[in-house]
CSV table of C-alpha atoms and ligand atoms in Angstrom, one decimal:
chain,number,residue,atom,x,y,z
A,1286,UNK,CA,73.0,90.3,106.4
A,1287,UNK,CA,74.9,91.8,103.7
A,1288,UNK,CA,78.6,90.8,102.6
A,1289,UNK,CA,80.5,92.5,100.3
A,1290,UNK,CA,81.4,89.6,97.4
A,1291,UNK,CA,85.1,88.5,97.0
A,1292,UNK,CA,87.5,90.8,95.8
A,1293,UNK,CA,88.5,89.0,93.4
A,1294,UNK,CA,84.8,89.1,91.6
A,1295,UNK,CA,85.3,93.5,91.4
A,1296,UNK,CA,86.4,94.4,87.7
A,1297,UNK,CA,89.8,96.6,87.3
A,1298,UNK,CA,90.6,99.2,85.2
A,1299,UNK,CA,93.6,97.7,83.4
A,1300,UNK,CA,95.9,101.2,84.0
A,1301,UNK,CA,94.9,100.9,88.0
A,1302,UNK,CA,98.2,99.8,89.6
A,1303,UNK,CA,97.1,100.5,93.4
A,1304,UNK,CA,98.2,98.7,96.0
A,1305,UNK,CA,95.9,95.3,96.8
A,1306,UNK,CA,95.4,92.8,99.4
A,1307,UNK,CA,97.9,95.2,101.9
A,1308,UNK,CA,98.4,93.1,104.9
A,1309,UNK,CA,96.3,95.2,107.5
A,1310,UNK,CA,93.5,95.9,105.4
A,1311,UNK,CA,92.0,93.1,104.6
A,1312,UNK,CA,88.9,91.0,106.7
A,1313,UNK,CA,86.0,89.3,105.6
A,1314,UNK,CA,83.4,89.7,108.1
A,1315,UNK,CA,80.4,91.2,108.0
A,1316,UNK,CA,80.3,94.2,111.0
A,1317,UNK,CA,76.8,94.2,111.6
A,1318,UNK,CA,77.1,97.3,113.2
A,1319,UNK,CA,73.0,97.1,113.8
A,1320,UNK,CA,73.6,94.4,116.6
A,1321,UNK,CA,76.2,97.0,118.6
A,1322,UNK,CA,72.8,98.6,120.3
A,1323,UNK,CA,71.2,95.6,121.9
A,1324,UNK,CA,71.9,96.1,125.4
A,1325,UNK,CA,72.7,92.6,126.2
A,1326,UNK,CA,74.4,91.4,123.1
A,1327,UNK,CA,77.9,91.1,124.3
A,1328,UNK,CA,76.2,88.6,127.5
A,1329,UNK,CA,74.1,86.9,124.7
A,1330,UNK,CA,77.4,86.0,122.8
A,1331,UNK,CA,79.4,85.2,126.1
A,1332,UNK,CA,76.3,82.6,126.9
A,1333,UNK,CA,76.7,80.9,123.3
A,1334,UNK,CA,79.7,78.1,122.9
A,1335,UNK,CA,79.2,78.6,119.1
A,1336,UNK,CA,80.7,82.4,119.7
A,1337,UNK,CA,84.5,82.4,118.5
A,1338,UNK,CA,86.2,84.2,121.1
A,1339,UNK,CA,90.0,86.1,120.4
A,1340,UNK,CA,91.6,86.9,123.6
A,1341,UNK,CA,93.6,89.9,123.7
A,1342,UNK,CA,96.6,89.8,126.1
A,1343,UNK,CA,98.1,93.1,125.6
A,1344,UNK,CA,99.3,93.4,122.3
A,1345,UNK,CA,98.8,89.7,122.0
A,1346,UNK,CA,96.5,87.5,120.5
A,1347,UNK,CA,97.5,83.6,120.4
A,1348,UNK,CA,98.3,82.0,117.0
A,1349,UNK,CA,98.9,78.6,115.5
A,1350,UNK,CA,101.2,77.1,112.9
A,1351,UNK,CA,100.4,74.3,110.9
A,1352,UNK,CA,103.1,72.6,108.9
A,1353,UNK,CA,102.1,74.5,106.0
A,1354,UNK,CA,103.8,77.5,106.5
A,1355,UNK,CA,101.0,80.1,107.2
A,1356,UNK,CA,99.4,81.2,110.8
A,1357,UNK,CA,96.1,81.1,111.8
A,1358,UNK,CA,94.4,82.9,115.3
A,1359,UNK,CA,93.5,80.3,117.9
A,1360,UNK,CA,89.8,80.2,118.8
A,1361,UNK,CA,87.7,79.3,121.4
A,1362,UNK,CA,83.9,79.0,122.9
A,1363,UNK,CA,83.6,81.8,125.8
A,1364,UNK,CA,84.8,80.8,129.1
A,1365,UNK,CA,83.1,82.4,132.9
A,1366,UNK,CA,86.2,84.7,133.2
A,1367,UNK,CA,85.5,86.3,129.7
A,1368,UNK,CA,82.9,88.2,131.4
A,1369,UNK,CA,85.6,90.0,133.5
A,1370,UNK,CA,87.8,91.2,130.3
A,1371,UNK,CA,86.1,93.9,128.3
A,1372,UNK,CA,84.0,92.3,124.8
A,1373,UNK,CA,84.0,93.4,121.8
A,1374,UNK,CA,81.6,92.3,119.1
A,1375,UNK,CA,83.9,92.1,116.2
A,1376,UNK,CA,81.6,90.6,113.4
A,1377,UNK,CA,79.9,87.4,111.7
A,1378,UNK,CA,81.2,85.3,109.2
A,1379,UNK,CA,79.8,84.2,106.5
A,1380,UNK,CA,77.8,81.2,108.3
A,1381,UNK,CA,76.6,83.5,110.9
A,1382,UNK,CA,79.4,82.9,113.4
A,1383,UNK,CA,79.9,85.5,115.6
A,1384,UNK,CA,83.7,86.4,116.6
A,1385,UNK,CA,84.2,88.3,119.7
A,1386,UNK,CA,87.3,89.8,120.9
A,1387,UNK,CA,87.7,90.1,124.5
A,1388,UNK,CA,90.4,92.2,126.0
A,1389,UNK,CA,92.0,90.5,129.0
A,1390,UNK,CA,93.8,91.9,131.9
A,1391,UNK,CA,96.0,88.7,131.9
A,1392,UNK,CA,99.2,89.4,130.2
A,1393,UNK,CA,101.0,87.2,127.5
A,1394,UNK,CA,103.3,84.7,128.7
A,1395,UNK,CA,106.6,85.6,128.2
A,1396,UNK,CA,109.3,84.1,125.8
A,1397,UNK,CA,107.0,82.0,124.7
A,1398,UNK,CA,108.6,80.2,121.4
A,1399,UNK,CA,107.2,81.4,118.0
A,1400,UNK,CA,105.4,79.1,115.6
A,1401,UNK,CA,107.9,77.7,113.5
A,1402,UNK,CA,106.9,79.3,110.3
A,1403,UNK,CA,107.0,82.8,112.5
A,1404,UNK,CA,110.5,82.0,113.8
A,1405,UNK,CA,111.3,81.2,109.4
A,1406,UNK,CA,112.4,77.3,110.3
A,1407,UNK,CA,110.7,75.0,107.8
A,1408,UNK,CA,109.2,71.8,110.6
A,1409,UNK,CA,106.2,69.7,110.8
A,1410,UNK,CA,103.5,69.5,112.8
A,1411,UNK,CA,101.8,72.3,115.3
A,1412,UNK,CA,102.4,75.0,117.4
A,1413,UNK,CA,100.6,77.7,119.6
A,1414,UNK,CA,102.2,81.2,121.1
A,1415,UNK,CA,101.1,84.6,121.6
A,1416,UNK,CA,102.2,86.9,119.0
A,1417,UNK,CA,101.8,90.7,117.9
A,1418,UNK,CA,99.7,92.1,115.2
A,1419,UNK,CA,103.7,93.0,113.6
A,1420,UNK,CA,104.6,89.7,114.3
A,1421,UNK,CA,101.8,87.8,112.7
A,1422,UNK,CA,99.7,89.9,110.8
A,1423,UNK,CA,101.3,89.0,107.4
A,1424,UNK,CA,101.5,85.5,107.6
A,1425,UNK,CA,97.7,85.5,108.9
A,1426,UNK,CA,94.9,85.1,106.1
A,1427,UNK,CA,92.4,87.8,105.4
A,1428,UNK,CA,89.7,87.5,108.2
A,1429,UNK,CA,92.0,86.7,110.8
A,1430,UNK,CA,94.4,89.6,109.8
A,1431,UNK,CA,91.5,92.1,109.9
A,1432,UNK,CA,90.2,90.6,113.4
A,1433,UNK,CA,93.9,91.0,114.9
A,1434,UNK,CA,93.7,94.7,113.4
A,1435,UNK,CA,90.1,95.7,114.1
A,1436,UNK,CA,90.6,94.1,118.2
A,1437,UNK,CA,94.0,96.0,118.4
A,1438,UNK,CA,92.7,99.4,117.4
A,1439,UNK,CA,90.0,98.6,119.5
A,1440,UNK,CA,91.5,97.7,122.7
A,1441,UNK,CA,94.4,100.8,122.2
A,1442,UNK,CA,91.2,103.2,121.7
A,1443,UNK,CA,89.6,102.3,125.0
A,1444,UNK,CA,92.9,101.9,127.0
A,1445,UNK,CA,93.5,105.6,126.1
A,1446,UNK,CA,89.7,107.1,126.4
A,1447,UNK,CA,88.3,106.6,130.0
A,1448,UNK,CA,87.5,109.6,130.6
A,1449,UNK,CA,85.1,112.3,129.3
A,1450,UNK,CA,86.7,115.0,126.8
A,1451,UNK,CA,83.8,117.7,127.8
A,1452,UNK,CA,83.8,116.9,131.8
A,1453,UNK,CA,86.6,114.6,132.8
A,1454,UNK,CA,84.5,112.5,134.3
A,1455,UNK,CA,85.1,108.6,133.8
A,1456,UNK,CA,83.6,107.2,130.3
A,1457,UNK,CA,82.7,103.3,130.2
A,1458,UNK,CA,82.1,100.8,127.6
A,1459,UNK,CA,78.8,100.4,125.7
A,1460,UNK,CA,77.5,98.9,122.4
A,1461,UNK,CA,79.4,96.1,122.3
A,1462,UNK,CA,82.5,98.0,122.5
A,1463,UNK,CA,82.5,100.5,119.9
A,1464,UNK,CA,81.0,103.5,122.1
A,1465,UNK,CA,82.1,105.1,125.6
A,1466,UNK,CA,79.5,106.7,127.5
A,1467,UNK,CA,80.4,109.6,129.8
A,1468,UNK,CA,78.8,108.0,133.2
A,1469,UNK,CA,78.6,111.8,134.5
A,1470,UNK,CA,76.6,113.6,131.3
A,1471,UNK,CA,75.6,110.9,128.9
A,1472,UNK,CA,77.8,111.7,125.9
A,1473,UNK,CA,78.7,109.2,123.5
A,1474,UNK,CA,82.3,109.0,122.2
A,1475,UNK,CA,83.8,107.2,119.5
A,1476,UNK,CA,86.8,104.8,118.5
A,1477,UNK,CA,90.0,107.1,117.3
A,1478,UNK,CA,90.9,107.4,114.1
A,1479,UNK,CA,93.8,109.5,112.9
A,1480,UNK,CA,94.8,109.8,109.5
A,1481,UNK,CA,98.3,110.2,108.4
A,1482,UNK,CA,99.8,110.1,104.7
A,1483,UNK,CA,102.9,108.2,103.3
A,1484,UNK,CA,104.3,108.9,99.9
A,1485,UNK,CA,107.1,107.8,97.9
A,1486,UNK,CA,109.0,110.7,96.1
A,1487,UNK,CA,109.9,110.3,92.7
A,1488,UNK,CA,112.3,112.3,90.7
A,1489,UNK,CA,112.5,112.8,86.4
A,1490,UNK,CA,114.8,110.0,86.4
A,1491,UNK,CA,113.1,108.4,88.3
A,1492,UNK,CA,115.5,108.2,91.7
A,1493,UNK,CA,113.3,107.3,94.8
A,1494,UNK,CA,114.0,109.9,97.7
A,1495,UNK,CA,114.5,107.6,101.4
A,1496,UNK,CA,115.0,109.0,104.4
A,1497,UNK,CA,115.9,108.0,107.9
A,1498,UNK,CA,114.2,109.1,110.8
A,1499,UNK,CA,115.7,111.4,113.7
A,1500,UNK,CA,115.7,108.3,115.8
A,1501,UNK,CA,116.0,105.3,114.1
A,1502,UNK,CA,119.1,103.0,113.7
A,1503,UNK,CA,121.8,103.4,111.4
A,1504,UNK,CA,121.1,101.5,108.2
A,1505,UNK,CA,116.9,102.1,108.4
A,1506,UNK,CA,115.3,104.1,105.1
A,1507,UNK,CA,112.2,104.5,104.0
A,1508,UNK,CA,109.1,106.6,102.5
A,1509,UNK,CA,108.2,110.2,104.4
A,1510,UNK,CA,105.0,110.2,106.2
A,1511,UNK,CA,103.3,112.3,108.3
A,1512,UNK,CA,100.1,113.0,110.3
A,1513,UNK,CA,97.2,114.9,108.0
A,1514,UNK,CA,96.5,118.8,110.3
A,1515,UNK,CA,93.0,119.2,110.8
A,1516,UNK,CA,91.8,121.3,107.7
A,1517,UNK,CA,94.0,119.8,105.5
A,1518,UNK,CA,93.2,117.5,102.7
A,1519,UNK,CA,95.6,114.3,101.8
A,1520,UNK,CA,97.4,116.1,98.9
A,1521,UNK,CA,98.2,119.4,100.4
A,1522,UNK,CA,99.4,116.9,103.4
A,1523,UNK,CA,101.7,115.3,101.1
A,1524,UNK,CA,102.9,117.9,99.9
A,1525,UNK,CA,103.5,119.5,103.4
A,1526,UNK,CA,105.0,116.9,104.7
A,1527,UNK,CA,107.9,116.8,102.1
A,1528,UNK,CA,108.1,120.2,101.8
A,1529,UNK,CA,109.0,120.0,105.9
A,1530,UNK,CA,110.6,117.2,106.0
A,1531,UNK,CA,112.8,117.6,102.9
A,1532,UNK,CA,112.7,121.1,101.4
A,1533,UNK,CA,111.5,120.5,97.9
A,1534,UNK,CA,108.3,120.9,96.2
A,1535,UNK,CA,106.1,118.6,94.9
A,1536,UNK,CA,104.4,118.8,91.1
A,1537,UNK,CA,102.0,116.0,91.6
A,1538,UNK,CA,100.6,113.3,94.4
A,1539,UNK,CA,98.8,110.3,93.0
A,1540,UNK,CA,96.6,108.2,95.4
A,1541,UNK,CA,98.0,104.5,96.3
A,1542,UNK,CA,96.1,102.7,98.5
A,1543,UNK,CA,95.5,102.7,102.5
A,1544,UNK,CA,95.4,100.5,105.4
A,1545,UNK,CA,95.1,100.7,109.3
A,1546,UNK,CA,97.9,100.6,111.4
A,1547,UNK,CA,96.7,100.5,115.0
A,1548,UNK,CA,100.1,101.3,116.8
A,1549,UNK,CA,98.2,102.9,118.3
A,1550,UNK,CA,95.6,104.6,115.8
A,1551,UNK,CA,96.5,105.4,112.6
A,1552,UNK,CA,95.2,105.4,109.2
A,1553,UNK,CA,98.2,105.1,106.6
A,1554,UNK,CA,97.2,106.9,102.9
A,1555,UNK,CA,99.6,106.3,100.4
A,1556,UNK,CA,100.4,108.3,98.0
A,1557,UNK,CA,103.1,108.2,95.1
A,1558,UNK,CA,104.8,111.9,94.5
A,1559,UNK,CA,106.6,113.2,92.1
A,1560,UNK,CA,109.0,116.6,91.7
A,1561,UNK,CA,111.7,118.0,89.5
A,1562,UNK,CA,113.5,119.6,92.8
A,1563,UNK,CA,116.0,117.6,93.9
A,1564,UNK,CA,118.3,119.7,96.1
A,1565,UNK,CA,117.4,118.6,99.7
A,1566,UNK,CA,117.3,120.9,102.6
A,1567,UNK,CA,116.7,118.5,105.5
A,1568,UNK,CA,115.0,119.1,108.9
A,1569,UNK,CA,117.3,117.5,111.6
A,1570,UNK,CA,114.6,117.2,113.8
A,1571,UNK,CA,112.7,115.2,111.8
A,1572,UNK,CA,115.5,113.4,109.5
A,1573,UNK,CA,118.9,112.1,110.5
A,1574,UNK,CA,120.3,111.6,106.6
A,1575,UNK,CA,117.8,111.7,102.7
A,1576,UNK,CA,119.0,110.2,100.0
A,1577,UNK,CA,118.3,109.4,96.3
A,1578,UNK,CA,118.6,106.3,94.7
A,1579,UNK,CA,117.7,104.6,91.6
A,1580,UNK,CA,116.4,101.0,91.4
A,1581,UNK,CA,119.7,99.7,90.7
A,1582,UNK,CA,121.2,101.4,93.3
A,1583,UNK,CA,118.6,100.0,95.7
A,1584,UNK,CA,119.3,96.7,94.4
A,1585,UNK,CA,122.9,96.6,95.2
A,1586,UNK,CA,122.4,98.3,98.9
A,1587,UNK,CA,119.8,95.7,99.9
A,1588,UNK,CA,121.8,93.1,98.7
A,1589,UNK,CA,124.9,94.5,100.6
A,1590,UNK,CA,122.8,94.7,103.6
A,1591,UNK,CA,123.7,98.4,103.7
A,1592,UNK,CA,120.1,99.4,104.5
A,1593,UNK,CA,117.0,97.8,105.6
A,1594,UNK,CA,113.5,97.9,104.5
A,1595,UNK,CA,110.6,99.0,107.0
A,1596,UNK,CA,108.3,95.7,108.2
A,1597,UNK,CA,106.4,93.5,106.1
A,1598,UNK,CA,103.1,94.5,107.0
A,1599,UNK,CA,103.6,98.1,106.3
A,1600,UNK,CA,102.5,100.2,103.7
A,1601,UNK,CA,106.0,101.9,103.1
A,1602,UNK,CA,107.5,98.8,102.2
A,1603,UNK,CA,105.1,97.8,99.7
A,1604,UNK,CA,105.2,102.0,98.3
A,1605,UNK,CA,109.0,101.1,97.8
A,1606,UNK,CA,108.2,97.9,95.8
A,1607,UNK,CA,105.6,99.6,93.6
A,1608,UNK,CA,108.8,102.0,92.9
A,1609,UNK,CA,111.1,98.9,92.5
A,1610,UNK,CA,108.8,96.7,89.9
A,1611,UNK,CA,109.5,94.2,92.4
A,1612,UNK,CA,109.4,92.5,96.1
A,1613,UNK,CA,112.2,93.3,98.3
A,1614,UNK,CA,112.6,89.4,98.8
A,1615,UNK,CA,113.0,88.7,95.1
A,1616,UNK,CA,116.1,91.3,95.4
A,1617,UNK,CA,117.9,90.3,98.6
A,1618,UNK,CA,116.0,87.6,100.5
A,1619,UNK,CA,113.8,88.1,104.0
A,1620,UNK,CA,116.8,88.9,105.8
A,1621,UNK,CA,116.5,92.9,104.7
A,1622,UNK,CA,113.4,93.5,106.3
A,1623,UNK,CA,112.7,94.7,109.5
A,1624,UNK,CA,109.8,93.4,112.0
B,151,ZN,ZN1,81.2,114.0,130.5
């Protein structure tokens, strides 16, 4: 079995300033994707009370608080009606533990209360609920963040794919839940990924260009993004995509960071942009208002609660805080950001 060492062990160049440790991309456990082919594997792990089963409810996966603050997924040895749900084999730790996910037909309970850390009350002792990936995934630690994310993208993948893109005949699940067979001709299809790039836009004094979306409420900003066209690399996406969206030109896209964000499939790439057009031509389909602000500007709307800041475990909020030289909480508290 091969792990890849802690992070913090990989030397940096000291002018790299991309984005680390972004809440959906982090994990810990080693794939081994060479156990996916045994035939029986996902039975073998269903018949072994050391296996570490997540049940996935939905969008739901149940969590724990401790008094300390931070939330942690509940485990537990397989149970009979496991073998009803669909498995997936989602990895081993480090001791050789094998975590599988297994995607339930039961749903969540509803209003269940949060954890008390979740729900931002300070409290002792425990609590257990079902929470989502955007309700939980920042305040989970790294393996349990990437087991939330990997299960979710998972789940959404097969919920979507049952049947055969060459003969429309019904597809079902094989190796351990990372392949759909075509029952009809024997083709193999693959989990979904789709890439999409998100960029801040910086001008040459150094305003940061928000927008808001044609939809969204009154008060939301944030970076452009956009799904990447087949043919297209990430820079000429970037570029597109503001060009669209906004009506200027770029000069230059320099490469952020990435994470998954499985609502439902994507694959955020973020870039930072920068231009010396600053006249903005918007699209109304795509954006209800653009602005440009400088940091201090920022400061003083977030503290005015004049805008928001998109979620916590998003990539676009931490592209704004690379911008900002600092965490939207250290400006204007939690309150700011969205869920
Ligand atoms: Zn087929």
């Amino acid at each position: 079995m091969s792990l890849t060492p802690p992070r913090t062990h990989t030397r940096r160049d000291p002018q790299d300033d991309r984005l680390r440790d972004l809440a959906l991309a982090r994990g810990g456990l080693d794939r081994v994707a060479h156990e996916r082919t045994h035939p029986t594997v996902v039975d073998d792990l269903l018949g072994d009370p050391a296996t570490r089963v997540v049940e996935l409810r939905g969008e739901h996966l149940r969590v724990r608080s401790g008094g300390g603050g931070d939330l942690a997924l509940h485990f537990r040895a397989p149970v009979e009606a496991d073998r009803a749900g669909l498995g997936l084999h989602l990895g081993r730790g480090p001791d050789g533990t094998a975590y599988l996910g297994v995607v339930s037909s039961e749903p969540a309970p509803e209003n269940a209360p949060e954890p008390a850390s979740a729900a931002g009350a300070d409290g002792p002792g425990e609590a257990e609920t079902w929470l989502t990936l955007r309700q939980a995934g920042e305040a989970l630690g790294a393996r349990d963040a990437g087991l939330f994310t990997t299960a979710l993208a998972l789940s959404n993948w097969h919920a979507t794919h049952r049947h055969c893109p060459r003969c429309g005949a019904e597809t079902e699940p094989t190796q351990a839940g990372w392949v759909r067979r075509c029952v009809r001709d024997g083709s193999e299809h693959y989990p979904r990924t789709d890439p999409a790039v998100i960029m801040s836009v910086i001008d040459p004094d150094y305003r940061l260009l928000l927008g808001r979306g044609a939809h969204w409420p009154e008060g939301r900003f944030s970076v452009l993004a956009g799904f990447v066209e087949p043919g297209e690399s990430f820079e000429d996406a970037v570029a597109r995509e503001v060009a669209e969206e906004v009506g200027i030109r770029i000069d230059d896209a320099r490469y952020l960071g990435n994470q998954p964000w499985p609502f439902p499939s994507s694959l955020m790439v973020g870039y930072a942009a920068t231009t010396t057009e600053t006249e903005l031509r918007i699209d109304p389909a795509e954006i209800a208002e653009a602005r440009w602000v400088t940091r201090e500007e920022y400061r003083a709307l977030l503290s005015s609660n004049e805008i928001r800041t998109p979620s916590g475990i998003s990539i676009a909020k931490r592209i704004i805080e690379h911008w900002l030289g600092a965490t939207v909480e250290s400006v204007a508290g939690p309150s700011v950001v969205d869920r």
